[in-house]
Coordinates of C-alpha atoms in Angstrom, one line a residue:
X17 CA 142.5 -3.6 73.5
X18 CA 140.1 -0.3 72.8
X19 CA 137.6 0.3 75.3
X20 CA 135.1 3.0 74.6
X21 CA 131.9 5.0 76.7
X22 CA 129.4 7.3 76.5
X23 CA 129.2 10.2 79.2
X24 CA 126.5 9.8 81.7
X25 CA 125.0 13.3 81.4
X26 CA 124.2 12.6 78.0
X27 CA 126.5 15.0 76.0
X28 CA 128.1 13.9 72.7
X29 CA 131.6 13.8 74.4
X30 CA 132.6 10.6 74.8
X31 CA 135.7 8.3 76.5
X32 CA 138.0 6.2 74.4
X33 CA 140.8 3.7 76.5
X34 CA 143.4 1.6 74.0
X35 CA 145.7 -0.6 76.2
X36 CA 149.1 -0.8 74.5
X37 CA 150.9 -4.6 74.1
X38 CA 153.1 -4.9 77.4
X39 CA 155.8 -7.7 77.8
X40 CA 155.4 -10.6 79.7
X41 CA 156.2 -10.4 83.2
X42 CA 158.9 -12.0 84.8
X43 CA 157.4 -15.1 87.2
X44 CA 159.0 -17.4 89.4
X45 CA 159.4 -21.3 88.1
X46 CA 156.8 -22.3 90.7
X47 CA 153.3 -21.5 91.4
X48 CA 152.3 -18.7 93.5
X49 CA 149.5 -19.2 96.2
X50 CA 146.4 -18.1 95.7
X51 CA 146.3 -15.0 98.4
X52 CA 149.9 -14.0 96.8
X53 CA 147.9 -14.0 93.4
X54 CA 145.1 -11.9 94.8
X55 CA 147.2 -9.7 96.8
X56 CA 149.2 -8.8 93.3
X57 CA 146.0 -8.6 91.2
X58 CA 144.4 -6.2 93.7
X59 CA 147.6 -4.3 94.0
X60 CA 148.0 -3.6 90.2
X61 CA 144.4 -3.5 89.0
X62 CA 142.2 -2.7 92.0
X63 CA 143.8 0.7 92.9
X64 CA 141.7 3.4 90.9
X65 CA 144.5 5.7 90.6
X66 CA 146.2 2.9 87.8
X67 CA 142.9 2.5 85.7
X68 CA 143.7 4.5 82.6
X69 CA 139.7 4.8 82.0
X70 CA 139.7 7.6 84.6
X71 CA 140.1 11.0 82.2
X72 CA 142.3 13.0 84.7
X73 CA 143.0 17.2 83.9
X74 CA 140.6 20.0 83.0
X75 CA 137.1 18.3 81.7
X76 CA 136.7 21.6 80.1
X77 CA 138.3 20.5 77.0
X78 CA 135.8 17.6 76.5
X79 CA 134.1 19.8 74.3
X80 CA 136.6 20.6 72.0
X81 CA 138.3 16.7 71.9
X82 CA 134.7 15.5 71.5
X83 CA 135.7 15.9 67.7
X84 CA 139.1 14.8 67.5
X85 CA 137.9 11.4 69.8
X86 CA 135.0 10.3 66.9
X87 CA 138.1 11.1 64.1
X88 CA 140.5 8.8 66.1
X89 CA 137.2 6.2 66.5
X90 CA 136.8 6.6 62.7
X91 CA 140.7 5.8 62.1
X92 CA 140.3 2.9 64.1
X93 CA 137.6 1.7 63.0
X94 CA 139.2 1.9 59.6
X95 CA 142.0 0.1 60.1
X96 CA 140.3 -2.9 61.8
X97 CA 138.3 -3.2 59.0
X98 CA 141.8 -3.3 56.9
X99 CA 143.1 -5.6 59.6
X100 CA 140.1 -8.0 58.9
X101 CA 140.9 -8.1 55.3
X102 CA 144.2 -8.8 55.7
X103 CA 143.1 -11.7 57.9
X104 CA 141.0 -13.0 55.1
X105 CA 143.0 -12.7 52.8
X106 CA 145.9 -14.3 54.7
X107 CA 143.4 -17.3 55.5
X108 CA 142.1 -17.4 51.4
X109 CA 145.7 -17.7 50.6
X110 CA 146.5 -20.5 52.8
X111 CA 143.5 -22.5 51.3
X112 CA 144.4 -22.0 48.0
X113 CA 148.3 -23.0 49.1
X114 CA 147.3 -26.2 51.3
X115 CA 147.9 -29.3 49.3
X116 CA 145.1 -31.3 48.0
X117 CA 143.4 -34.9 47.9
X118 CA 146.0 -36.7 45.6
X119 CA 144.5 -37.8 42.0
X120 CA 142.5 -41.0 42.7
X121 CA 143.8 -44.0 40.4
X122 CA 142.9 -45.5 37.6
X123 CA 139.5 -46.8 37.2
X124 CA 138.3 -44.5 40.5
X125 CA 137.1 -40.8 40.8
X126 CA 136.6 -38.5 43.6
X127 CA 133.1 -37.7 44.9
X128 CA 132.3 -34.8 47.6
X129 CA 130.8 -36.6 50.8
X130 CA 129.5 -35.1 54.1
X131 CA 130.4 -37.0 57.3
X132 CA 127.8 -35.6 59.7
X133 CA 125.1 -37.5 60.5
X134 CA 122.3 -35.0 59.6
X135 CA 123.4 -33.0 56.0
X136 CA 123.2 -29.2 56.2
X137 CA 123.0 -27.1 53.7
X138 CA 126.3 -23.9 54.2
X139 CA 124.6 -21.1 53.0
X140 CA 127.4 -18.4 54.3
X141 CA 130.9 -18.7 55.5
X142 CA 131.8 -16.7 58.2
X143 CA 135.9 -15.4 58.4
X144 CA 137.3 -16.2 61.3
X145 CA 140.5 -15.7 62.6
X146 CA 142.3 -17.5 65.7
X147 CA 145.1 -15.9 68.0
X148 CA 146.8 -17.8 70.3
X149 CA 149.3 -17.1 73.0
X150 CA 151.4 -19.9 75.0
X151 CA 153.0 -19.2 78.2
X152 CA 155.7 -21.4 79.9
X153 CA 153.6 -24.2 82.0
X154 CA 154.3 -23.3 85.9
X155 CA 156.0 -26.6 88.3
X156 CA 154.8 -27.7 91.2
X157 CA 156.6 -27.0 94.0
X158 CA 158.2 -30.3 95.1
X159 CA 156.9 -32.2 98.2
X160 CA 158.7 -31.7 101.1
X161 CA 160.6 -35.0 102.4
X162 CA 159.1 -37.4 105.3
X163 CA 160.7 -37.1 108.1
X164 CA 162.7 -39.8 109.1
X165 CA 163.5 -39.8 113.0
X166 CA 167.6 -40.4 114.3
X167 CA 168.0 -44.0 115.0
X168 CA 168.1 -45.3 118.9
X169 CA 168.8 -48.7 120.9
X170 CA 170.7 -51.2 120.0
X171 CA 171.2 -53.8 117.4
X172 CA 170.5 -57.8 118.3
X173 CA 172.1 -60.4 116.5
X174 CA 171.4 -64.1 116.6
X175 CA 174.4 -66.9 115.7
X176 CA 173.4 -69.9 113.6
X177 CA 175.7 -73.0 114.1
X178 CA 176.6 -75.8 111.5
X179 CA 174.0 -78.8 110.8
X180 CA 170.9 -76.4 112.6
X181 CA 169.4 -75.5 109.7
X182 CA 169.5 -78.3 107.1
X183 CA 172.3 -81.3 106.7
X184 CA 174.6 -80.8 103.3
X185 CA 174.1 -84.5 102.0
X186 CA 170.7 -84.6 102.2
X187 CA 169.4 -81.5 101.3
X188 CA 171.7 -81.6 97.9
X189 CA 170.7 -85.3 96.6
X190 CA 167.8 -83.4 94.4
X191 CA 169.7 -81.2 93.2
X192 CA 172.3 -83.5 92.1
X193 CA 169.7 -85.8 90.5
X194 CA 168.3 -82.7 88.3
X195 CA 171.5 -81.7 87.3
X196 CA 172.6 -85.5 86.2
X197 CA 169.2 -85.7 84.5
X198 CA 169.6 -82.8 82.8
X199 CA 173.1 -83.2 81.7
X200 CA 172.4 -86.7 80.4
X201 CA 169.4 -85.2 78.6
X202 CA 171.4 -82.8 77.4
X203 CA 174.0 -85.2 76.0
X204 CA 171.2 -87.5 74.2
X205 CA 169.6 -84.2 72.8
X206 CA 173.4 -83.9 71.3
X207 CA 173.8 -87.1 70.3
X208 CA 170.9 -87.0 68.5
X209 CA 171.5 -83.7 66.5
X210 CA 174.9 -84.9 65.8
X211 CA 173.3 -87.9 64.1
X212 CA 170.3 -86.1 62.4
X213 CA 173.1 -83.2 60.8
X214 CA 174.9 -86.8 59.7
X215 CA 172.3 -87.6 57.7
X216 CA 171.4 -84.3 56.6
X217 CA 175.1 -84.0 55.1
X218 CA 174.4 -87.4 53.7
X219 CA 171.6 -86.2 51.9
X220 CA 173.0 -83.2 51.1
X221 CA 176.0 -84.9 49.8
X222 CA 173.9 -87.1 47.2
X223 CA 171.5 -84.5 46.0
X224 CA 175.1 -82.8 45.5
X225 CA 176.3 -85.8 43.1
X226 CA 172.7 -85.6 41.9
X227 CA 173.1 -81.9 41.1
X228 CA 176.4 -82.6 39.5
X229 CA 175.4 -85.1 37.4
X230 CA 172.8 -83.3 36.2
X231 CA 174.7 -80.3 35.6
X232 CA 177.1 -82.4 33.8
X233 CA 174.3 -83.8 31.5
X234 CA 173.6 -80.4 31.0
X235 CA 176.6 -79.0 29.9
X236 CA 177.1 -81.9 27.6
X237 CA 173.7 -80.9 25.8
X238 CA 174.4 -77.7 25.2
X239 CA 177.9 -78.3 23.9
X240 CA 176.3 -80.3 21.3
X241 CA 173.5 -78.2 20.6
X242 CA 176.5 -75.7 20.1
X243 CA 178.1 -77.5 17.5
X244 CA 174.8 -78.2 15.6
X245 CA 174.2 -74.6 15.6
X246 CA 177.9 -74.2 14.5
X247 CA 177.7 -76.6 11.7
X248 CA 174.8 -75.4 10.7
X249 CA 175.8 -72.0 10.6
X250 CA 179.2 -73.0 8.9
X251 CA 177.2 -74.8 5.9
X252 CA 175.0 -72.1 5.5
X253 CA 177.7 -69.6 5.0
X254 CA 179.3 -72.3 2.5
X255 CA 176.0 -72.1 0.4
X256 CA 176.0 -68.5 0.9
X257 CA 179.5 -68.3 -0.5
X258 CA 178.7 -70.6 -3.2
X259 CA 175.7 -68.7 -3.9
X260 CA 177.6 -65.4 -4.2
X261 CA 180.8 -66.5 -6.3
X262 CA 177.9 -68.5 -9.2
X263 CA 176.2 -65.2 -9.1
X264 CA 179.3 -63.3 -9.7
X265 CA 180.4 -65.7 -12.5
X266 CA 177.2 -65.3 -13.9
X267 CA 177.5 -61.5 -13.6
X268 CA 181.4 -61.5 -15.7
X269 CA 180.3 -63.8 -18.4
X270 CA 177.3 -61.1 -19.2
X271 CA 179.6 -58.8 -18.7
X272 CA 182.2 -60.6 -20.6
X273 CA 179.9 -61.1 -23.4
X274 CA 179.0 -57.5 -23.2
X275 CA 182.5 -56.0 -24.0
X276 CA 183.0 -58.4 -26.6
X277 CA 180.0 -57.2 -28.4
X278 CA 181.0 -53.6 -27.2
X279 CA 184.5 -53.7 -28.4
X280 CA 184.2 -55.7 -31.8
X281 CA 184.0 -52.9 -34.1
X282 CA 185.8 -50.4 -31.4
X283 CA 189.3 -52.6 -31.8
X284 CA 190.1 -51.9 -35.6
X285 CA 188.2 -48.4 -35.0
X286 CA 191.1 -47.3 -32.5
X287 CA 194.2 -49.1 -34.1
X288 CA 192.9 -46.7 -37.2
X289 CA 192.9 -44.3 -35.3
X290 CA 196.3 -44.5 -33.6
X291 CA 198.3 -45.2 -37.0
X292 CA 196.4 -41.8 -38.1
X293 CA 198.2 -39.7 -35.2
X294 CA 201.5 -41.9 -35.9
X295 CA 201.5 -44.0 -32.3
X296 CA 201.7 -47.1 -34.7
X297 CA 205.0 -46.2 -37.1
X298 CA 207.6 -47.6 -39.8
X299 CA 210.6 -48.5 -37.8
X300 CA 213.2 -47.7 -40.7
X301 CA 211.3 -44.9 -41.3
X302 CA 210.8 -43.6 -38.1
X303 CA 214.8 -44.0 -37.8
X304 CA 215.1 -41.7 -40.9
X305 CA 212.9 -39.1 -40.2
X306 CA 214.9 -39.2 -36.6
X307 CA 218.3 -39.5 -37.2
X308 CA 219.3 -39.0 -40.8
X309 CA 217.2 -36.2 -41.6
X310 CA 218.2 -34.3 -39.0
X311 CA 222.3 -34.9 -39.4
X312 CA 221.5 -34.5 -42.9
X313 CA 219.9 -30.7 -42.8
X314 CA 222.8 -29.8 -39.7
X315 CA 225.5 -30.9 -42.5
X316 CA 223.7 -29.0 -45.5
X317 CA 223.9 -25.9 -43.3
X318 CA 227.6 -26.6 -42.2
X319 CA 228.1 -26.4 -46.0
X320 CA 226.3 -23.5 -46.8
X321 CA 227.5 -21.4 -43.4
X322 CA 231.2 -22.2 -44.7
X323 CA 230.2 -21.3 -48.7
X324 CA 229.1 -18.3 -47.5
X325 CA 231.4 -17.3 -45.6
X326 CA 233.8 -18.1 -48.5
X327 CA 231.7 -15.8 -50.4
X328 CA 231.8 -13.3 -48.1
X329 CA 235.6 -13.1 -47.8
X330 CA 235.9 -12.6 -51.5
X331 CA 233.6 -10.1 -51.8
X332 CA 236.0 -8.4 -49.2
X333 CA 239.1 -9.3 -51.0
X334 CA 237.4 -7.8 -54.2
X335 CA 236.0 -4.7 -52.6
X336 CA 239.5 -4.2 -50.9
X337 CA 241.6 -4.8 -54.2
X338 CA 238.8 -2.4 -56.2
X339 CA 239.6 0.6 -53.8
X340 CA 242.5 -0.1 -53.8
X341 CA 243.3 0.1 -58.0
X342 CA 240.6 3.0 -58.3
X343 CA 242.8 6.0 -58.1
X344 CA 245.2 4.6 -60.7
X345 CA 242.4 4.3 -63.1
X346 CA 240.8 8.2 -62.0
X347 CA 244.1 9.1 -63.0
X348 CA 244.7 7.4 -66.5
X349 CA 241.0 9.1 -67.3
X350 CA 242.0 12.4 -66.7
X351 CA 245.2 12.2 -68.1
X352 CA 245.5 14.3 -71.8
X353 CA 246.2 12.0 -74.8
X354 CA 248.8 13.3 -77.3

């Protein structure tokens, strides 16, 4: 709360007041009476020497805070005007954040209506904000009891003897008769549900055999519609497979009659060609070329290994026998003849 004034002599001075927030006070659960109220409210607020408009201390110095009073007006100024942005802005981003009409359905569309009874056109909005504040709700204070006064005198009593009032057997024959009436109502209301749930089980019983029957009937029709579809299904698969092993008859004749064709000058072609590279051979020859020739050549070169070494070992003996008869003849060379 800011409370500002202009001096009554006129000058530029002038007198600023900003109340700070202050807790809330501490109050009894009841409500006060009015004077108490008053008495408080005049106590706190009606003594001058509490009001924190009155400028106490030299008022020389108005001259020189006349300055520093319209800076602090200016500050405050300013930062209620930020205040009031921030207010509207606060207010423009819960507009934009509050849900919206759900999407009509198909076939329908939205239209913007006004409700009041005359239209206006809205020309301007103006921001406003709202600040609210909620105190604890004060009790009244609880009525005081009625007084209720101590009991005095004496109690009376009166005694009632037997057979004053009413006599036993007559006043109880309507009674009795109700509750025989009703019982024996009662019974024949039984009676007859017992015998209406008979027939109902009756009923029920033969709509049962009914069902069953039918159920029966049932099942029997579609066990034989199963065994058509079976059959059916079985001799299709049998022309099927009948089907399949004439086409694949069909399918090695052509190809039988293919290879034939194929293969009738490929036969003597390969035999030819096999006897060329010897896979198709002359028993007896095959025998010789096998066995005989090659005993034959190892016994050739038995005979020639052992000629030569025959050879060999005369040559030795000859060479041997020549060294050994060469000085003899040196010697009959060199001897003088007479």
């Amino acid at each position: 709360m800011s409370f500002v004034s202009r001096n009554q002599k006129g000058t530029n001075g002038t007198y600023t007041f900003s109340s700070r927030p202050r807790p809330v006070e501490n109050r009894s659960k009841y409500r006060e009476k009015q004077t108490e109220k008053a008495e408080k409210a005049h106590s706190t607020y009606g003594n001058i020497m509490y009001d924190r408009r009155v400028i106490r201390g030299n008022t020389y110095a108005q001259r020189f805070l006349s300055t520093m009073v319209q800076e602090d007006l200016a500050e405050m100024q300013r930062q209620q005007e930020l205040r009031r942005r921030a207010i509207a802005q606060k207010n423009k981003t819960k507009e934009q954040l509050r849900s919206s009409t759900p999407e009509a359905v198909q076939g329908r569309k939205h239209n913007v209506v006004q409700t009041e009874l005359y239209l206006e056109e809205l020309s301007y909005n103006i921001e406003l904000s709202h600040i609210e504040c909620q105190t604890d709700p004060l009790l009244d204070r609880p009525a005081t009891p009625l007084f209720i006064p101590a009991k005095s005198g004496k109690d009376v009593a009166t005694q009632i003897e037997d057979g004053e009032l009413f006599d036993f057997d007559r006043e109880v024959q309507p009674l009795l008769e109700v509750l025989i009436g009703k019982t024996i109502e009662q019974s024949l209301l039984e009676v007859m549900e017992e015998e209406e749930l008979a027939c109902l089980r009756a009923q029920q019983r033969a709509f049962q055999e009914l069902r069953n029957a039918e159920l029966a009937e049932v099942q029997r029709l579609q066990e034989q519609e199963r065994r058509h579809r079976e059959e059916k299904e079985r001799r299709i698969a049998q022309q099927r497979e009948a089907l399949r092993m004439e086409k694949e008859t069909v399918e090695k004749i052509a190809a039988r009659a293919y290879t034939q064709q194929y293969l009738a000058d490929l036969v003597p072609t390969v035999f030819q060609s096999l006897r060329i590279h010897g896979f198709f051979y002359d028993p007896v020859e095959k025998d010789i070329e096998t066995n005989f020739f090659p005993w034959l050549m190892a016994e050739v070169n038995s005979k020639l290994e052992k000629r030569n070494a025959a050879r060999q070992l005369l040559d030795t003996l000859i060479h041997d026998v020549a060294q050994k008869k060469l000085p003899l003849y040196t010697n009959l060379e060199t001897r003088p003849e007479k």
